PDB file of C-alpha atoms and ligand atoms in Angstrom:
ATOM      1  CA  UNK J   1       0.000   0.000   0.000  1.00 85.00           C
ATOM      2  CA  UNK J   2       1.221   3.478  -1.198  1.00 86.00           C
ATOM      3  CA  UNK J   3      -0.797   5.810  -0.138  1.00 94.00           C
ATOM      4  CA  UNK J   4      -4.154   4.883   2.030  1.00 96.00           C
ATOM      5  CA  UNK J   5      -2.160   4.815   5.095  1.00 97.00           C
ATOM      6  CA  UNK J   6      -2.868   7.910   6.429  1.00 97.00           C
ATOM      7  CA  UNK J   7      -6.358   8.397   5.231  1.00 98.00           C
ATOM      8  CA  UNK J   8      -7.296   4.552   6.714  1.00 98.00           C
ATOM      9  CA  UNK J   9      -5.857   5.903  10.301  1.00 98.00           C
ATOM     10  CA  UNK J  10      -7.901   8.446   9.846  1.00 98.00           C
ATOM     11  CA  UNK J  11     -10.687   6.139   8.841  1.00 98.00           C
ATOM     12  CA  UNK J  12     -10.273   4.335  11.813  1.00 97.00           C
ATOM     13  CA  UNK J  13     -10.456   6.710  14.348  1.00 97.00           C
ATOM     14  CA  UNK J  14     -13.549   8.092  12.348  1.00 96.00           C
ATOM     15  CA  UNK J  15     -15.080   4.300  12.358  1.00 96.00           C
ATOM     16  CA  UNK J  16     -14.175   3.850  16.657  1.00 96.00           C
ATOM     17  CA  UNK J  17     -14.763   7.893  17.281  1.00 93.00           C
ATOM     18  CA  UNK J  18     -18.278   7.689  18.893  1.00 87.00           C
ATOM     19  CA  UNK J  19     -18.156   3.679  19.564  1.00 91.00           C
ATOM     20  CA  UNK J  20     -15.750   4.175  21.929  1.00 91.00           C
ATOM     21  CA  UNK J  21     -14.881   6.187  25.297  1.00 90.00           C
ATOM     22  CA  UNK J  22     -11.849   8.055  24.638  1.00 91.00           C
ATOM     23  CA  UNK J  23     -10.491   7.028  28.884  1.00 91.00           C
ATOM     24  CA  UNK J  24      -8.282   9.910  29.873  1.00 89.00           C
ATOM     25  CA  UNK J  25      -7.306  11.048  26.262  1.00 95.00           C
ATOM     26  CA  UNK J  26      -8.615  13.937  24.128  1.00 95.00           C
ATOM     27  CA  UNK J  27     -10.294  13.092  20.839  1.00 95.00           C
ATOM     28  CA  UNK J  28      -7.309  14.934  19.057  1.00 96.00           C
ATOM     29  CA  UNK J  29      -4.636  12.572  20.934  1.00 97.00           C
ATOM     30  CA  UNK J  30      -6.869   9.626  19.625  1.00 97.00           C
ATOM     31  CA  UNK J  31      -7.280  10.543  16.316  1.00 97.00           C
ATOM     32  CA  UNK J  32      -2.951  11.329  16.373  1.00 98.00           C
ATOM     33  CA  UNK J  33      -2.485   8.059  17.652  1.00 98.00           C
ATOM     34  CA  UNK J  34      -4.703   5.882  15.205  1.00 98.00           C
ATOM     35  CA  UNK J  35      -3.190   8.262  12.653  1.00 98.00           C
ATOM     36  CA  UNK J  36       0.636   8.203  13.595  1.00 98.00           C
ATOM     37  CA  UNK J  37       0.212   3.870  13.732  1.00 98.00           C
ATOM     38  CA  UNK J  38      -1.315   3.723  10.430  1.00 98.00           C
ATOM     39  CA  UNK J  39       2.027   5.086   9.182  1.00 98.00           C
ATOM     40  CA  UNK J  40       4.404   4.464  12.019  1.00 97.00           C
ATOM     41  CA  UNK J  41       6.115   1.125  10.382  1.00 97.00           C
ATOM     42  CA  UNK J  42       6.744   2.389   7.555  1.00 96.00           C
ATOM     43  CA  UNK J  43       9.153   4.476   9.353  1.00 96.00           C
ATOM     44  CA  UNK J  44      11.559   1.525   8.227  1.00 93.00           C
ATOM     45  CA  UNK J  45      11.888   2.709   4.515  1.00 91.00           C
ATOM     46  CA  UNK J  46      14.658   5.551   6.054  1.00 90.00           C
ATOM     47  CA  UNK J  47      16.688   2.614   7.363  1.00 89.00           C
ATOM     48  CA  UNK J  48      15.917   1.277   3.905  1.00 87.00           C
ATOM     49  CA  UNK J  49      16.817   3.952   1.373  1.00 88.00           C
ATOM     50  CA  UNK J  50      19.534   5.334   3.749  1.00 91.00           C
ATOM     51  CA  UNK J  51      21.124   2.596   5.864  1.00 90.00           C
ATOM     52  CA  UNK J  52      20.278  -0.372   3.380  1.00 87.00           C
ATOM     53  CA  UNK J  53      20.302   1.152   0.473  1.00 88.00           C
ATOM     54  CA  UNK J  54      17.187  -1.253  -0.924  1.00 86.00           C
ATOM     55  CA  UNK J  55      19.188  -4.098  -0.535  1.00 90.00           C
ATOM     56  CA  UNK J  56      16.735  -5.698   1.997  1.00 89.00           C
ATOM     57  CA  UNK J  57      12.761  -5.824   1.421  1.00 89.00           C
ATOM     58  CA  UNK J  58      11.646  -3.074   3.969  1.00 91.00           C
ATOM     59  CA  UNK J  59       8.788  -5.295   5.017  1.00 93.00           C
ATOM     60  CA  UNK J  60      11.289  -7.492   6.511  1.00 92.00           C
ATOM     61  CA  UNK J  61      12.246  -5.112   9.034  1.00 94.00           C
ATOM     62  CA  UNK J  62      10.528  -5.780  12.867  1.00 96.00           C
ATOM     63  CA  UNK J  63       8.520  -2.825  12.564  1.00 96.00           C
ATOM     64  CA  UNK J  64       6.742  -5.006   9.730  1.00 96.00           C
ATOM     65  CA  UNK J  65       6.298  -7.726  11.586  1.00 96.00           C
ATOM     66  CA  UNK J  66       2.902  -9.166  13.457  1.00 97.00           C
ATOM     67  CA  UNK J  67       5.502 -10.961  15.775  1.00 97.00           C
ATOM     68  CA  UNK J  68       6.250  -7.642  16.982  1.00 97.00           C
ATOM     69  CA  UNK J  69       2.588  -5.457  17.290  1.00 98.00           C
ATOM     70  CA  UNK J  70       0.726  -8.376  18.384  1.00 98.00           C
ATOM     71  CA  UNK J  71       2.843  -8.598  21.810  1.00 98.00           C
ATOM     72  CA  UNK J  72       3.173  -4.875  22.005  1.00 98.00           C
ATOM     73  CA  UNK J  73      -1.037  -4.887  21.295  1.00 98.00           C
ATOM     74  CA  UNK J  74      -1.912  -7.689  23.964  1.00 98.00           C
ATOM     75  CA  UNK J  75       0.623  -6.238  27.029  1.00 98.00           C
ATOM     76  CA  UNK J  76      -1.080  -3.097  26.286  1.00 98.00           C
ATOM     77  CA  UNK J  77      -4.217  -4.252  26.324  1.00 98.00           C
ATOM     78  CA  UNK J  78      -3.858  -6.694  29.473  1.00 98.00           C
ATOM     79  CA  UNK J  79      -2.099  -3.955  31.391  1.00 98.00           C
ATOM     80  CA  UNK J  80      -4.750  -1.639  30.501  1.00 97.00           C
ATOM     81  CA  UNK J  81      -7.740  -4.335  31.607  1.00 97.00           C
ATOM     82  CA  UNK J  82      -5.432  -5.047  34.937  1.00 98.00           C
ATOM     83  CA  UNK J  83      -5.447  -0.921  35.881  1.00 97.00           C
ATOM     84  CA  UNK J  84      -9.363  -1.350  35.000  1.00 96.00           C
ATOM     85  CA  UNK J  85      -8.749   0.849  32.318  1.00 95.00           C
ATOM     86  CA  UNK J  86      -6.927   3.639  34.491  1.00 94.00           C
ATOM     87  CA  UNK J  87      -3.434   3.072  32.418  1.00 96.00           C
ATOM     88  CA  UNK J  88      -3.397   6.346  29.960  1.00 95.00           C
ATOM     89  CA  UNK J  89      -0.103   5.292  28.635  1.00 96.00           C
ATOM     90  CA  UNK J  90      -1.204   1.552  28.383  1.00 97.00           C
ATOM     91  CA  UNK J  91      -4.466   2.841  26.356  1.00 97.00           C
ATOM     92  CA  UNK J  92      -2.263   5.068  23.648  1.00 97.00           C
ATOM     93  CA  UNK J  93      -0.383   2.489  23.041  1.00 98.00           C
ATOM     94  CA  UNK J  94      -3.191   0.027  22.651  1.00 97.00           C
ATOM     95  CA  UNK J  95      -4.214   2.483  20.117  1.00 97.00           C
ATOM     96  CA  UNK J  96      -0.877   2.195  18.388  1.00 98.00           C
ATOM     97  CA  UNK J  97      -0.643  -1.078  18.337  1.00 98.00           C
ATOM     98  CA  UNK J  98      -4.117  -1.425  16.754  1.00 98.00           C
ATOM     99  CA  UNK J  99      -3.041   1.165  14.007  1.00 98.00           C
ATOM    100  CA  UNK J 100       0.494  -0.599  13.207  1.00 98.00           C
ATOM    101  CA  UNK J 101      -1.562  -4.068  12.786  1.00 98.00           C
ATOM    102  CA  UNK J 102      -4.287  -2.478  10.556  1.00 97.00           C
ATOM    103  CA  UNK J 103      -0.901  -1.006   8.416  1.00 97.00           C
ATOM    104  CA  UNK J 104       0.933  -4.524   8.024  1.00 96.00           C
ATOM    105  CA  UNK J 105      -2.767  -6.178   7.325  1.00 95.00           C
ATOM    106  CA  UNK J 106      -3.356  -3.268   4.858  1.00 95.00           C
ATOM    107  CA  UNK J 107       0.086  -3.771   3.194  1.00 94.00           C
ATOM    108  CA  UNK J 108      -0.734  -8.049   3.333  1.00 93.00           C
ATOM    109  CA  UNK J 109      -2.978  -7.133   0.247  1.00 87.00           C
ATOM    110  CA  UNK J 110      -0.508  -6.685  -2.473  1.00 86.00           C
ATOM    111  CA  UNK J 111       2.579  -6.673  -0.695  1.00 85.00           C
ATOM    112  CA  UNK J 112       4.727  -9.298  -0.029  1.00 89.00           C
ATOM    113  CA  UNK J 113       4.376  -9.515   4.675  1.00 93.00           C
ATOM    114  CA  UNK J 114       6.353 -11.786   5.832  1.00 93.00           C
ATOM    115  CA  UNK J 115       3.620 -13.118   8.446  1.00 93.00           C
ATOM    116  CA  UNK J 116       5.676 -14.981  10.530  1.00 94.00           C
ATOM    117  CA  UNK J 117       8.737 -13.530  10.774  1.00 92.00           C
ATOM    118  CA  UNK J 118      11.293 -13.906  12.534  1.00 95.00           C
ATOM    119  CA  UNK J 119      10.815 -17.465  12.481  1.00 95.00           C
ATOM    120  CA  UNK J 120       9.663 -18.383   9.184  1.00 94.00           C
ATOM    121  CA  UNK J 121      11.415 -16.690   6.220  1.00 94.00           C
ATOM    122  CA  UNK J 122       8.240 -16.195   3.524  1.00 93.00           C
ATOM    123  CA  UNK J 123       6.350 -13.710   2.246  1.00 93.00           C
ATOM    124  CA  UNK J 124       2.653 -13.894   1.903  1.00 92.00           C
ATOM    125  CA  UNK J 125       0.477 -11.453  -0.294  1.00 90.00           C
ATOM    126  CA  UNK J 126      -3.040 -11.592  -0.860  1.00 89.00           C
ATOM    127  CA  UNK J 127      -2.714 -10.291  -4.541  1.00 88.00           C
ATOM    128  CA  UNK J 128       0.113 -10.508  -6.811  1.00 85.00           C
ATOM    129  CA  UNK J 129       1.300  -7.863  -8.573  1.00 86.00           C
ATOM    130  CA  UNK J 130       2.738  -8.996 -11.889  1.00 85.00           C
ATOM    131  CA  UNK J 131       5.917  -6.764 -12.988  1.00 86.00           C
ATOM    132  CA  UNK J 132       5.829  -5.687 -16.077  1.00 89.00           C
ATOM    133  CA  UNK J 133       6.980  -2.246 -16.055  1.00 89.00           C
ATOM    134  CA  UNK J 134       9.957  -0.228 -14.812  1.00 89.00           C
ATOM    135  CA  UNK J 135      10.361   1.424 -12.590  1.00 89.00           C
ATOM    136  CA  UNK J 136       8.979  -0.917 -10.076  1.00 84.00           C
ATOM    137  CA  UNK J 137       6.097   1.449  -8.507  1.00 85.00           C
ATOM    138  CA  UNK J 138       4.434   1.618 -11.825  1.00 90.00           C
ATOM    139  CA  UNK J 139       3.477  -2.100 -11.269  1.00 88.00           C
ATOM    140  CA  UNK J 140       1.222  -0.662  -8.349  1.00 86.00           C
ATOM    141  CA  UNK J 141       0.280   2.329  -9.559  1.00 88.00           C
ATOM    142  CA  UNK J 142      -1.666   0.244 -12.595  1.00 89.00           C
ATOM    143  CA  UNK J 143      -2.650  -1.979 -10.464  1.00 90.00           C
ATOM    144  CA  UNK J 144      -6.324  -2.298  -9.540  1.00 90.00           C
ATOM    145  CA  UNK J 145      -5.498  -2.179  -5.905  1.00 90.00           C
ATOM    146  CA  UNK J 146      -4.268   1.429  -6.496  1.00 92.00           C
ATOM    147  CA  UNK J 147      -7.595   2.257  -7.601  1.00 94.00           C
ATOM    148  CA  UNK J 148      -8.995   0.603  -4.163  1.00 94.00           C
ATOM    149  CA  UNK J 149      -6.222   3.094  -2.747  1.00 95.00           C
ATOM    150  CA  UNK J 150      -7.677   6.059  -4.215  1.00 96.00           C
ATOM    151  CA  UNK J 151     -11.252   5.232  -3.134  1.00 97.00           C
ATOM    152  CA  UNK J 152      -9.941   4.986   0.469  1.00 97.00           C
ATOM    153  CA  UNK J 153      -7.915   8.138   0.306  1.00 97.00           C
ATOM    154  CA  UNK J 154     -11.565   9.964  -1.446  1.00 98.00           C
ATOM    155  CA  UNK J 155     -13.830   8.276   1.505  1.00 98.00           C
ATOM    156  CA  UNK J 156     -10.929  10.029   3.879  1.00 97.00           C
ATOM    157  CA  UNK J 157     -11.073  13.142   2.234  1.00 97.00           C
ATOM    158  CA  UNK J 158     -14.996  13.041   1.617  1.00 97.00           C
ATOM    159  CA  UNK J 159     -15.834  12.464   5.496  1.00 96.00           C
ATOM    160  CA  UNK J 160     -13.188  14.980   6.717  1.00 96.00           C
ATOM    161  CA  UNK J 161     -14.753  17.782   3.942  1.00 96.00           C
ATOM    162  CA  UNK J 162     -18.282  17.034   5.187  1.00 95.00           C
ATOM    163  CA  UNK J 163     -17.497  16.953   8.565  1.00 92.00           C
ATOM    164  CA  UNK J 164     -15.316  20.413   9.046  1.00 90.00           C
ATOM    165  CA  UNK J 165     -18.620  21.981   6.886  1.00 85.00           C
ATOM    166  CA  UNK J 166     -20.374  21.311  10.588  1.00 79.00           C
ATOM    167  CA  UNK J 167     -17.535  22.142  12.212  1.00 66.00           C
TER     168      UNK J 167
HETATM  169 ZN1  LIG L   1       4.218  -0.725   5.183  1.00 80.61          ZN
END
């Protein structure tokens, strides 16, 4: 995924905005931290384009892995339930957590996640994208899933329009 990250954080916190109590946080800290997770692992492509330099798939970095949200998501979460829901810090990053999964499960459709890393070394994708053109993006940009992309990042746009208009 290229560019629905952002707008499906923001989607998110739209979706869980009035479902849920916001416990100790204001609405804009819980729309920055479903926002910030969305994109948070892809933090990883610096390390890639500047430490790496694209040697390594970026989704094989930790920060794409479930091995390493899932744990962060359920200490969170059980911490949280054990200070009966008193833990501010343990409810952000529950929030995260929850944003960082929805990225990796978001880039699982037609990029290669590598489910089970560390221990198993393969890459699963939903969707393959066949190459055919150079340079490599242009696979995804003509890809039908960047039209899917698009749609998210208009829903985003449309609800955010529509709901500054009643301010
Ligand atoms: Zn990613």
């Amino acid at each position: 995924m290229f560019i629905a990250h952002l707008p499906s954080g923001y989607l998110l916190a739209k979706f869980l905005d009035h479902k849920i109590k916001k416990y100790n946080i204001t609405r804009t800290t819980f729309f920055s931290l479903l926002m910030i997770g969305a994109v948070l692992p892809d933090i990883d492509l610096f390390y890639f384009y500047l430490i790496d330099h694209r040697s390594v798939h970026h989704h094989k970095y930790f920060l794409h892995w479930f091995s390493f949200w899932i744990p962060i998501f359920l200490i969170s979460y059980l911490y949280w339930i054990y200070t009966q829901r008193k833990s501010k810090y343990a409810w952000m990053t529950l929030l995260l957590s929850s944003a960082g999964l929805l990225h990796i499960c978001l880039d699982t459709f037609v990029g290669d996640v590598w489910l089970f890393a560390p221990f198993i070394d393969k890459a699963y994708v939903f969707f393959e994208v066949t190459p055919r053109f150079h340079p490599w993006w242009l696979n995804f940009i003509f890809h039908w899933s960047f039209f899917v992309e698009i749609i998210i990042c208009l829903i985003a746009l449309f609800i955010y329009l529509r709901d500054r208009k009643k301010g």
